[in-house]
mmCIF file of C-alpha atoms in Angstrom:
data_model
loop_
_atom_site.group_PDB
_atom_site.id
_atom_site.type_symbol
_atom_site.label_atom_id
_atom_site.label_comp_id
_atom_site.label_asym_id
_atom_site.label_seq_id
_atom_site.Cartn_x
_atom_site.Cartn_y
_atom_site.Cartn_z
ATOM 1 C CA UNK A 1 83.760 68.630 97.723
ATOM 2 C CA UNK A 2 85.818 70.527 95.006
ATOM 3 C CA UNK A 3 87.972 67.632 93.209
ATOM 4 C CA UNK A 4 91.554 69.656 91.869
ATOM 5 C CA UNK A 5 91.981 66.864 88.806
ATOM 6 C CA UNK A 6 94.673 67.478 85.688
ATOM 7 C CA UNK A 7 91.559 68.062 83.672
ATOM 8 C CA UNK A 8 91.990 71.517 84.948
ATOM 9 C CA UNK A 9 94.449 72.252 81.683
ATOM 10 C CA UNK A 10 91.592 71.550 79.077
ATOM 11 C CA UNK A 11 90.691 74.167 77.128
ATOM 12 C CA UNK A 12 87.967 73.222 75.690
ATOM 13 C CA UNK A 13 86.462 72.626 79.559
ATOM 14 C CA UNK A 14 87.846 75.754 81.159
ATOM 15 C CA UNK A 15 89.511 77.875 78.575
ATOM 16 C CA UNK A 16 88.014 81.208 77.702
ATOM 17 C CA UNK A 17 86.462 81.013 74.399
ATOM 18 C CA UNK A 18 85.581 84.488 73.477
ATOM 19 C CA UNK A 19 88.958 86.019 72.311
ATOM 20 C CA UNK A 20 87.344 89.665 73.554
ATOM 21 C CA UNK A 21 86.550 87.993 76.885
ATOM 22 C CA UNK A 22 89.951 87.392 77.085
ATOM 23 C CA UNK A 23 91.270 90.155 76.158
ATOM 24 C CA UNK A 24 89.161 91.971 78.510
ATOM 25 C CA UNK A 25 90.712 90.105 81.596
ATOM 26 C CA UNK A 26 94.014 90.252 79.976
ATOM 27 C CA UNK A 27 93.168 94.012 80.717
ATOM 28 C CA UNK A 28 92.375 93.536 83.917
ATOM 29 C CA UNK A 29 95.180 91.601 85.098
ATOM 30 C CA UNK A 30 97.644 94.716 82.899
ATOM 31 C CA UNK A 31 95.885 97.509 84.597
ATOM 32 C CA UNK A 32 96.617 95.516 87.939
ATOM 33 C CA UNK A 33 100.241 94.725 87.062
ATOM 34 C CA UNK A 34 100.888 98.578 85.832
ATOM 35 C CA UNK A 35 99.083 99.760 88.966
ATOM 36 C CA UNK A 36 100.974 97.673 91.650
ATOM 37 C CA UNK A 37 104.598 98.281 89.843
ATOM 38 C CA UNK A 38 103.714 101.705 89.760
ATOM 39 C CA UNK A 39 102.565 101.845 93.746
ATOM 40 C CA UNK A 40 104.168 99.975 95.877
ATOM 41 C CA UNK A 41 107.380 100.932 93.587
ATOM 42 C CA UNK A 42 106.616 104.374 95.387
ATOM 43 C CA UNK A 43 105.996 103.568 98.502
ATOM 44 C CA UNK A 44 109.083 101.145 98.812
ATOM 45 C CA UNK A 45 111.219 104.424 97.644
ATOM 46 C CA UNK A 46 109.859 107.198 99.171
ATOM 47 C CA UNK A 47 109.436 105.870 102.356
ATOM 48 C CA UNK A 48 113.306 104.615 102.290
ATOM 49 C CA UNK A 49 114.442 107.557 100.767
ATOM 50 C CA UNK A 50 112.513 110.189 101.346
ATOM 51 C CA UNK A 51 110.562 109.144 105.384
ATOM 52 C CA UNK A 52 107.425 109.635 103.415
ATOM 53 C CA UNK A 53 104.933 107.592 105.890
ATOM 54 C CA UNK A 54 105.542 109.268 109.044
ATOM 55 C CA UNK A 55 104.157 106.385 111.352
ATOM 56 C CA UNK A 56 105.418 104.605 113.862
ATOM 57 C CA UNK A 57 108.583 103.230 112.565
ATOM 58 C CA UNK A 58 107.822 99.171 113.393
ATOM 59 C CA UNK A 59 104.775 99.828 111.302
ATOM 60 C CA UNK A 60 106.615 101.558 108.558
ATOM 61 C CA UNK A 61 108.898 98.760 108.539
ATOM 62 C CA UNK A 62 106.069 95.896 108.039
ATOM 63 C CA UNK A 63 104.485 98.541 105.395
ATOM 64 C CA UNK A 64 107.582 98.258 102.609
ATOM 65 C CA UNK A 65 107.908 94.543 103.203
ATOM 66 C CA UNK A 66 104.081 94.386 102.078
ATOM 67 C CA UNK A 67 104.701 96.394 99.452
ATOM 68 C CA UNK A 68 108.023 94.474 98.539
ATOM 69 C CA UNK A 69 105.475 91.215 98.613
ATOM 70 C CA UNK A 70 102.901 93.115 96.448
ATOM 71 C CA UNK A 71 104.843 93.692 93.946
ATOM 72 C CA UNK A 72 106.667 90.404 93.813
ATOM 73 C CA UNK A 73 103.648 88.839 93.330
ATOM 74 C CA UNK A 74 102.775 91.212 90.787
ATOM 75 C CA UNK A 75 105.697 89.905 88.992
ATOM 76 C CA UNK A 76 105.541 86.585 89.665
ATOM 77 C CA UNK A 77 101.223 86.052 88.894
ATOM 78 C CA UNK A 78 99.775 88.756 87.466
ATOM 79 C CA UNK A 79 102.610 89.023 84.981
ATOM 80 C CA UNK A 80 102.374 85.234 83.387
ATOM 81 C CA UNK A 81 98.643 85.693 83.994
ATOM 82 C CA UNK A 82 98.293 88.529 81.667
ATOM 83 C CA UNK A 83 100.758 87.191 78.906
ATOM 84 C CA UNK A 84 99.127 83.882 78.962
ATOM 85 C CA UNK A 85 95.905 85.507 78.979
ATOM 86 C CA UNK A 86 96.630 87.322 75.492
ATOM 87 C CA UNK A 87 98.856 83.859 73.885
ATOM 88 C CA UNK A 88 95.890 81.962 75.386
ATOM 89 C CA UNK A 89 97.980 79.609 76.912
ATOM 90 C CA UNK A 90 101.826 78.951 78.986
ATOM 91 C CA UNK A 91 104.556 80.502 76.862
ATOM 92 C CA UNK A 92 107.368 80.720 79.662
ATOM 93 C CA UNK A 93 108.563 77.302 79.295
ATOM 94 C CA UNK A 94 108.689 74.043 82.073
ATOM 95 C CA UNK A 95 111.290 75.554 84.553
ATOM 96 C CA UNK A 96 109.215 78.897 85.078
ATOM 97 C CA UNK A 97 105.769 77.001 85.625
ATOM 98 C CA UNK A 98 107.412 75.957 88.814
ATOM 99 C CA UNK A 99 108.256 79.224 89.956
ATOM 100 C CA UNK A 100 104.860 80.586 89.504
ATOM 101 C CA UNK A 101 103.065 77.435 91.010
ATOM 102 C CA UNK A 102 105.095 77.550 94.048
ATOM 103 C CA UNK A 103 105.511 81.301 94.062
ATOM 104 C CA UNK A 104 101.654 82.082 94.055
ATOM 105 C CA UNK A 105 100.889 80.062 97.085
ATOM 106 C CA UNK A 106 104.194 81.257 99.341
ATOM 107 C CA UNK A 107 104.064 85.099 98.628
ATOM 108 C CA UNK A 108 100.550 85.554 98.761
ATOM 109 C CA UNK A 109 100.472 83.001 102.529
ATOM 110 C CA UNK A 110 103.470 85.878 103.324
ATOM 111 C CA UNK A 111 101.619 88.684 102.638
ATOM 112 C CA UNK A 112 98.793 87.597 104.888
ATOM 113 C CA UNK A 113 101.771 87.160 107.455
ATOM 114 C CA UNK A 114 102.771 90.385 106.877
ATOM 115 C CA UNK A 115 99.293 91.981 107.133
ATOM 116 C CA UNK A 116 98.584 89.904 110.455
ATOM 117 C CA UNK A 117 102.042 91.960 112.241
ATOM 118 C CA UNK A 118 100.824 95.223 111.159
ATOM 119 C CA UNK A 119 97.299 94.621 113.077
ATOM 120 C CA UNK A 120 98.807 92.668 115.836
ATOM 121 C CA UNK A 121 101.899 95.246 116.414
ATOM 122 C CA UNK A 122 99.000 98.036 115.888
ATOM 123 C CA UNK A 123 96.910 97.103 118.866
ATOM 124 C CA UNK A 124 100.147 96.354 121.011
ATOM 125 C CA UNK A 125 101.290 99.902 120.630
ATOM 126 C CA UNK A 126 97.580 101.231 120.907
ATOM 127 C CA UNK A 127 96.978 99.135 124.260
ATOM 128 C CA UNK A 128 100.422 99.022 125.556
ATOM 129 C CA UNK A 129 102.201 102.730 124.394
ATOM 130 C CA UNK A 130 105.516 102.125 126.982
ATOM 131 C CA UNK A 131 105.887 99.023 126.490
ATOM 132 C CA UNK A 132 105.635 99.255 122.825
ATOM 133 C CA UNK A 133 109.081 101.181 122.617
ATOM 134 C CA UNK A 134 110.762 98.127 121.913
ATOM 135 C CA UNK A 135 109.054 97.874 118.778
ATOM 136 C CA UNK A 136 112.696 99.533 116.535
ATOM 137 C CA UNK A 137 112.486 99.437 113.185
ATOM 138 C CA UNK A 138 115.315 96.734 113.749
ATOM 139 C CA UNK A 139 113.469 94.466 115.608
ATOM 140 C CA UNK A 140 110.651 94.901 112.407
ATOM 141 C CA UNK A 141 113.349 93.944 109.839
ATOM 142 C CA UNK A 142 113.939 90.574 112.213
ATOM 143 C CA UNK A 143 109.791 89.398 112.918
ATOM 144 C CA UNK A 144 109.564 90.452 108.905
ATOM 145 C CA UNK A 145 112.387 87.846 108.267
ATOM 146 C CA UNK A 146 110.586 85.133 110.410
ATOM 147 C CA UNK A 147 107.343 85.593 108.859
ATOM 148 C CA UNK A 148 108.934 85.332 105.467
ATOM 149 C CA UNK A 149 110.548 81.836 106.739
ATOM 150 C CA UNK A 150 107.565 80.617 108.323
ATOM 151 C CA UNK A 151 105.716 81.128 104.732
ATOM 152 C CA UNK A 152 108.335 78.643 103.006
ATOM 153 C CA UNK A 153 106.773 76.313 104.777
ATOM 154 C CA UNK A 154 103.434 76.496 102.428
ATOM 155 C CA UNK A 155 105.874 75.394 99.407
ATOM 156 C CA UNK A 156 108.135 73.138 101.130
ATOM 157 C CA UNK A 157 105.356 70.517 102.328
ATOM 158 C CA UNK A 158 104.318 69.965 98.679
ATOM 159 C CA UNK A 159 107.659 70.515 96.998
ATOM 160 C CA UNK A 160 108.684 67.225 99.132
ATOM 161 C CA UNK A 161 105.968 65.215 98.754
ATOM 162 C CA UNK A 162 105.310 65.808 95.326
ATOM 163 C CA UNK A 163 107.267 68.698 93.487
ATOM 164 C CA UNK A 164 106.150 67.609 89.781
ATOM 165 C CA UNK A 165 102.317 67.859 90.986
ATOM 166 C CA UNK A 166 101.681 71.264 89.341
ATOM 167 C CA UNK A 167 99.539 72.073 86.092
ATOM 168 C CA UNK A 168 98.594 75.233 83.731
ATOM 169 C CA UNK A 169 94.731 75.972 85.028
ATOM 170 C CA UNK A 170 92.787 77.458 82.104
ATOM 171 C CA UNK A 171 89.944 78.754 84.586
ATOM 172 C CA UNK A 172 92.967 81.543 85.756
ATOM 173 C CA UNK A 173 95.391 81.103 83.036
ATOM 174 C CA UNK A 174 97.871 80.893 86.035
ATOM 175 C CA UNK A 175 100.088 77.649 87.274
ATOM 176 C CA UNK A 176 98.869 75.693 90.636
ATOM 177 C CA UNK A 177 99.975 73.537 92.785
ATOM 178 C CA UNK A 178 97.106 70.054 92.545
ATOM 179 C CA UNK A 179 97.802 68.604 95.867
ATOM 180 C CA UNK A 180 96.741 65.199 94.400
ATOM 181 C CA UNK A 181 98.501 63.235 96.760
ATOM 182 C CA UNK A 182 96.468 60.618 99.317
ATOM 183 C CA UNK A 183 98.362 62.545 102.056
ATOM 184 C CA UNK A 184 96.136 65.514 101.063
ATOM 185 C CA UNK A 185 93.477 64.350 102.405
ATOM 186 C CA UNK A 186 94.323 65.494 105.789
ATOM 187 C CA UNK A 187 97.533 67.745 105.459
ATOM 188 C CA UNK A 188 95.850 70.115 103.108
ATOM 189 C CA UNK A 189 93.093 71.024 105.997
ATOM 190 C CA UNK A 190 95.652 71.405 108.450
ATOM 191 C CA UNK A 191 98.218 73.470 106.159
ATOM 192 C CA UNK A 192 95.158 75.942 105.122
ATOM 193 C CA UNK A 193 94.195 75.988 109.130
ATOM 194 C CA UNK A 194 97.814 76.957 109.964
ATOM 195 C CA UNK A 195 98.430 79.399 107.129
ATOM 196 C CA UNK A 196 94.771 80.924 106.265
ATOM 197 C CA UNK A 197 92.176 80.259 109.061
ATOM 198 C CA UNK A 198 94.503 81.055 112.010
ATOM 199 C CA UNK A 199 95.828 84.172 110.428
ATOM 200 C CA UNK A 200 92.887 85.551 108.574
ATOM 201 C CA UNK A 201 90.872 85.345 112.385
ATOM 202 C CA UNK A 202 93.718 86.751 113.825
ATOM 203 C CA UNK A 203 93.822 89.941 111.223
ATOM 204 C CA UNK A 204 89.607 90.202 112.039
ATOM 205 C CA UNK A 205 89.667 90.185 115.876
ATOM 206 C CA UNK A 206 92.514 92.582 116.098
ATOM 207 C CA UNK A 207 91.421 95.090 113.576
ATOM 208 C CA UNK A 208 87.929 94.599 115.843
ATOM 209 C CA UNK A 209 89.847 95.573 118.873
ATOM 210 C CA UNK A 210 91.277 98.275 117.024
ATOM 211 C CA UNK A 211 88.507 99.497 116.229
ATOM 212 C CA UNK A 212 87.391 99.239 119.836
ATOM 213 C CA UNK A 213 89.978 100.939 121.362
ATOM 214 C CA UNK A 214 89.764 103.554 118.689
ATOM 215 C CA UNK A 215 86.181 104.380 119.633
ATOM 216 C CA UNK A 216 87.037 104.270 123.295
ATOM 217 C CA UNK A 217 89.925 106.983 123.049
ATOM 218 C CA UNK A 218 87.985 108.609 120.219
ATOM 219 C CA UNK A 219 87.183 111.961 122.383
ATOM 220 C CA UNK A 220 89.996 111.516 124.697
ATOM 221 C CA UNK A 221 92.551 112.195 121.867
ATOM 222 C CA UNK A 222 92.648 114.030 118.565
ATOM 223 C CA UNK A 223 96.072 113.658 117.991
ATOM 224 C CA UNK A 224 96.381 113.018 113.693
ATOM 225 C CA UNK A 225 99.855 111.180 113.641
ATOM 226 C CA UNK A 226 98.697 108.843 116.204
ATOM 227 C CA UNK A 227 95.101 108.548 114.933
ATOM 228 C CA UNK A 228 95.956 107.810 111.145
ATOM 229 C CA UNK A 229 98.251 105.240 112.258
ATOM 230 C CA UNK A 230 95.317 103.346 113.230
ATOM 231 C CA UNK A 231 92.731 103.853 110.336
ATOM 232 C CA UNK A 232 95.521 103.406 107.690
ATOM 233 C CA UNK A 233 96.029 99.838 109.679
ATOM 234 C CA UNK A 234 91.962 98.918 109.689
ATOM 235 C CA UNK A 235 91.747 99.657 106.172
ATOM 236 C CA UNK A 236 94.633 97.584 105.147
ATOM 237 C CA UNK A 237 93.077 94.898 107.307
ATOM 238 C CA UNK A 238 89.484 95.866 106.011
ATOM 239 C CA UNK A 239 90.029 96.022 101.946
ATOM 240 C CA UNK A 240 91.910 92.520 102.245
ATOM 241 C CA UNK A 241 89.235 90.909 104.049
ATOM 242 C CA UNK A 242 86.882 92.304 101.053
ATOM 243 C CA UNK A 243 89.502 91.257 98.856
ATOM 244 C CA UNK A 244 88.999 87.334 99.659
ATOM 245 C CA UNK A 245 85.616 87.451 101.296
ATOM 246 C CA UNK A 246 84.601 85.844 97.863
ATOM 247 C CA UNK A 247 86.922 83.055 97.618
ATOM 248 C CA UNK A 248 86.190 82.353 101.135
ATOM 249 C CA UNK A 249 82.304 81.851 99.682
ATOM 250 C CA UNK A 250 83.768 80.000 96.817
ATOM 251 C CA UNK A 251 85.736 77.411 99.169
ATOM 252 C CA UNK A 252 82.981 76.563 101.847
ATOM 253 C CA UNK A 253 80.755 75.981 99.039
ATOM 254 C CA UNK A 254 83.187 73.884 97.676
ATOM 255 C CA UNK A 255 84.344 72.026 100.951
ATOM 256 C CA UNK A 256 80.295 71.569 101.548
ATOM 257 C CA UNK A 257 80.019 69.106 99.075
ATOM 258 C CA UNK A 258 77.643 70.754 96.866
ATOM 259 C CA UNK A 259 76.808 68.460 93.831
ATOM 260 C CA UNK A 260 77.377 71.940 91.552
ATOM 261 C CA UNK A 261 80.833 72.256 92.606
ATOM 262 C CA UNK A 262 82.562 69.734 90.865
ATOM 263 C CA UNK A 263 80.426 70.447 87.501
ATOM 264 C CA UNK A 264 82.826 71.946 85.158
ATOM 265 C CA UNK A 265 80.164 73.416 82.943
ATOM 266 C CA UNK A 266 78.834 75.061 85.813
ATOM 267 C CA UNK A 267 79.500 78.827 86.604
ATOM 268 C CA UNK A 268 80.554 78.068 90.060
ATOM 269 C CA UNK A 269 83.571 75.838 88.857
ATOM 270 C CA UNK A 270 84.936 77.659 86.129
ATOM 271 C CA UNK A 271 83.592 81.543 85.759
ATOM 272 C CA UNK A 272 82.952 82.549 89.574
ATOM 273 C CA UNK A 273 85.836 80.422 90.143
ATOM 274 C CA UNK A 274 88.228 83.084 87.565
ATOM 275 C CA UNK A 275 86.106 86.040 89.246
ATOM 276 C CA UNK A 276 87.307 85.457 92.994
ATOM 277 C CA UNK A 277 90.746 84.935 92.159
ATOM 278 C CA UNK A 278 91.119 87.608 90.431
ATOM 279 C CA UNK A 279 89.353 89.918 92.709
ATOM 280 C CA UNK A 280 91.983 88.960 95.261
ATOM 281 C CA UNK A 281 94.512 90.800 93.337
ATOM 282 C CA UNK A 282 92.799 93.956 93.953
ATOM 283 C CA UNK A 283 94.308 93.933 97.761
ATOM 284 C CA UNK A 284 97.762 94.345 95.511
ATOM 285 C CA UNK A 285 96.985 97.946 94.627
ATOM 286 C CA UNK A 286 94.945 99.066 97.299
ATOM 287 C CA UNK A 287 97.530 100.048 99.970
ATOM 288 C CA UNK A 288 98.985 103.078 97.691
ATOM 289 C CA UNK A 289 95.449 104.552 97.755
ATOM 290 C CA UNK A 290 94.845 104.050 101.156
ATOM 291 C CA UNK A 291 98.121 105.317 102.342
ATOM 292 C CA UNK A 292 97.370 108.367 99.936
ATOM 293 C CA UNK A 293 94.212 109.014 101.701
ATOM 294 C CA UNK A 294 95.292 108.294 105.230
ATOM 295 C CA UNK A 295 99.206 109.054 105.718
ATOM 296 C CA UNK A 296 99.446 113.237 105.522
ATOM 297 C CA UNK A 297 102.988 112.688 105.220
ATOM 298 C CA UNK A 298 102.931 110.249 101.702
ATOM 299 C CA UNK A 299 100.160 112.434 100.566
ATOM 300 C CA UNK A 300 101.534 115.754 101.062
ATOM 301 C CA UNK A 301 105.026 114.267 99.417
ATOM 302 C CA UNK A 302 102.957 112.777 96.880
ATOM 303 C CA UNK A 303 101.764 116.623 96.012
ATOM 304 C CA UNK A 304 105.281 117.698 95.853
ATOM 305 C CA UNK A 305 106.112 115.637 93.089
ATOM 306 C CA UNK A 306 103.567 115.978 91.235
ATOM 307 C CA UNK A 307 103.890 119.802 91.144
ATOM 308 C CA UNK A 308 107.504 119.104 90.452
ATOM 309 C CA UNK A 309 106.120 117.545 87.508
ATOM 310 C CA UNK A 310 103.981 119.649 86.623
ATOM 311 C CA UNK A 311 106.248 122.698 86.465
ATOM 312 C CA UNK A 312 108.319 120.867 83.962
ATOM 313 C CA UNK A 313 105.794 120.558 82.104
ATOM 314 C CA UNK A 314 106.077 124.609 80.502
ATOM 315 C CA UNK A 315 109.238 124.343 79.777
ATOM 316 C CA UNK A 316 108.764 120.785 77.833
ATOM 317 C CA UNK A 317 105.804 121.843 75.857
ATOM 318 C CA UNK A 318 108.030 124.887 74.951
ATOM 319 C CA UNK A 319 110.751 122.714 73.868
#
């Protein structure tokens, strides 16, 4: 079984030697931090300003508060990750590691939340159309609300029990929470079945259904605003399954109790352990392109502005 021990903050175990290793994820973690400020910044606007995603409006509503969580946790991981990536170590003091231990864990539990309502809501408006007009963007605001006060219950449990049990891990060059404690033992399998298992199976089987029902109507309607609705849900669903498929790998190994996973010269603990976490990120910056693709509405706006910009462009160059 994977043992989280303080060791975890050794360099010399887990830090990245290379410096052009290291810069190369520091890279990484940038182009992911440019991309997600620069999407979900646009989708949070033009959809408030602008009625970009023309969708149903419940769904809309659930769509800027995963962008608003996207980009918070831009912020508040990928930020420090990158900067400590390129010092090679913390540089934002005691008080910050806090926020960044605690804040990894509770926005990224609220975004699967927030991703389990848009499938859910989905396939109640898809099976049940009448009774689904309910669903106001009002009512949206309010379940969004809840689900962000369910997910302080991730950072409360360990914030009680132990709020100093935190260190710097050199495998991610990001701040964790250790869950040392003896309590652990049994409180950390039922906190990851309440806030992971439950709603990870709950986004699969109801993107499934989705795509059941979908298939079922598939030559009974060909109506676009309803039908995009739909895919642009499944591959929200889809990429963020993809997205932590491999850390899913990474903890049943670990939970097996292979002897390899508590080796930290092995590649399991240290460099596939760096690769799946990071991967995870990419589910930050996927839901611009996907709404590009999928929404006509955000695309075609997305064309006006950029012809906007580029007929600015004459007059600048002749300037």
């Amino acid at each position: 079984m994977l043992s989280d021990s303080p060791d975890l903050s050794n360099k010399t175990l887990f830090g990245i030697q290379n410096d052009g290793v290291r810069y190369t994820w520091a890279a990484y973690n940038l182009f992911i931090l440019i991309s997600s400020l620069f999407g979900d910044s646009i989708i949070i606007i033009s959809s408030l300003k602008y009625n970009s995603i023309k969708l149903h409006k419940f769904i809309v509503v659930i769509i800027r508060h995963i962008a608003v969580c996207d980009l918070i946790v831009s912020l508040v991981t990928v930020f420090p990750r990158t900067v400590s990536l390129l010092a090679d170590g913390w540089v934002f003091g005691e008080t910050l590691k806090y926020f960044a231990a605690y804040g990894i864990y509770y926005f990224n539990g609220a975004g699967l939340l927030l991703i389990c309502a848009m499938t859910s809501s989905k396939l109640f408006i898809m099976k049940y159309p009448l009774r689904s007009r309910f669903l106001s963007p009002h009512k949206g605001q309010i379940i969004c609300g809840v689900l962000w006060t369910v997910s302080l219950c991730i950072v409360i449990t360990p914030f009680c029990i132990d709020r100093h049990d935190i260190v710097f891990d050199h495998r991610t060059y990001d701040c964790r929470i250790m869950f040392s404690a003896p309590i652990y033992k049994w409180l950390k399998p039922l906190l990851i079945g309440l806030f992971t298992l439950l709603p990870n199976i709950l986004v699969i089987v109801t993107t499934i259904l989705l795509l059941m029902i979908a298939r079922g109507f598939a030559q009974q309607s060909k109506e676009s605003l309803k039908w995009q609705g739909v895919i642009t849900t499944i591959l929200v669903a889809a990429v963020y399954c993809l997205s932590i498929l491999p850390y899913t790998i990474y903890s049943f190994i670990g939970y097996s109790g292979a002897g390899f996973a508590d080796d930290p010269h092995s590649f399991f603990r240290t460099h596939y352990n760096r690769i799946v976490k990071s991967f995870i990120f990419l589910n930050t910056i996927s839901n611009f392109y996907i709404y590009a693709m999928t929404v006509a509405s955000f695309r075609e706006f997305l064309k006006s502005r950029l012809q906007i910009l580029y007929s600015w462009k004459p007059e600048f160059m002749s300037s």
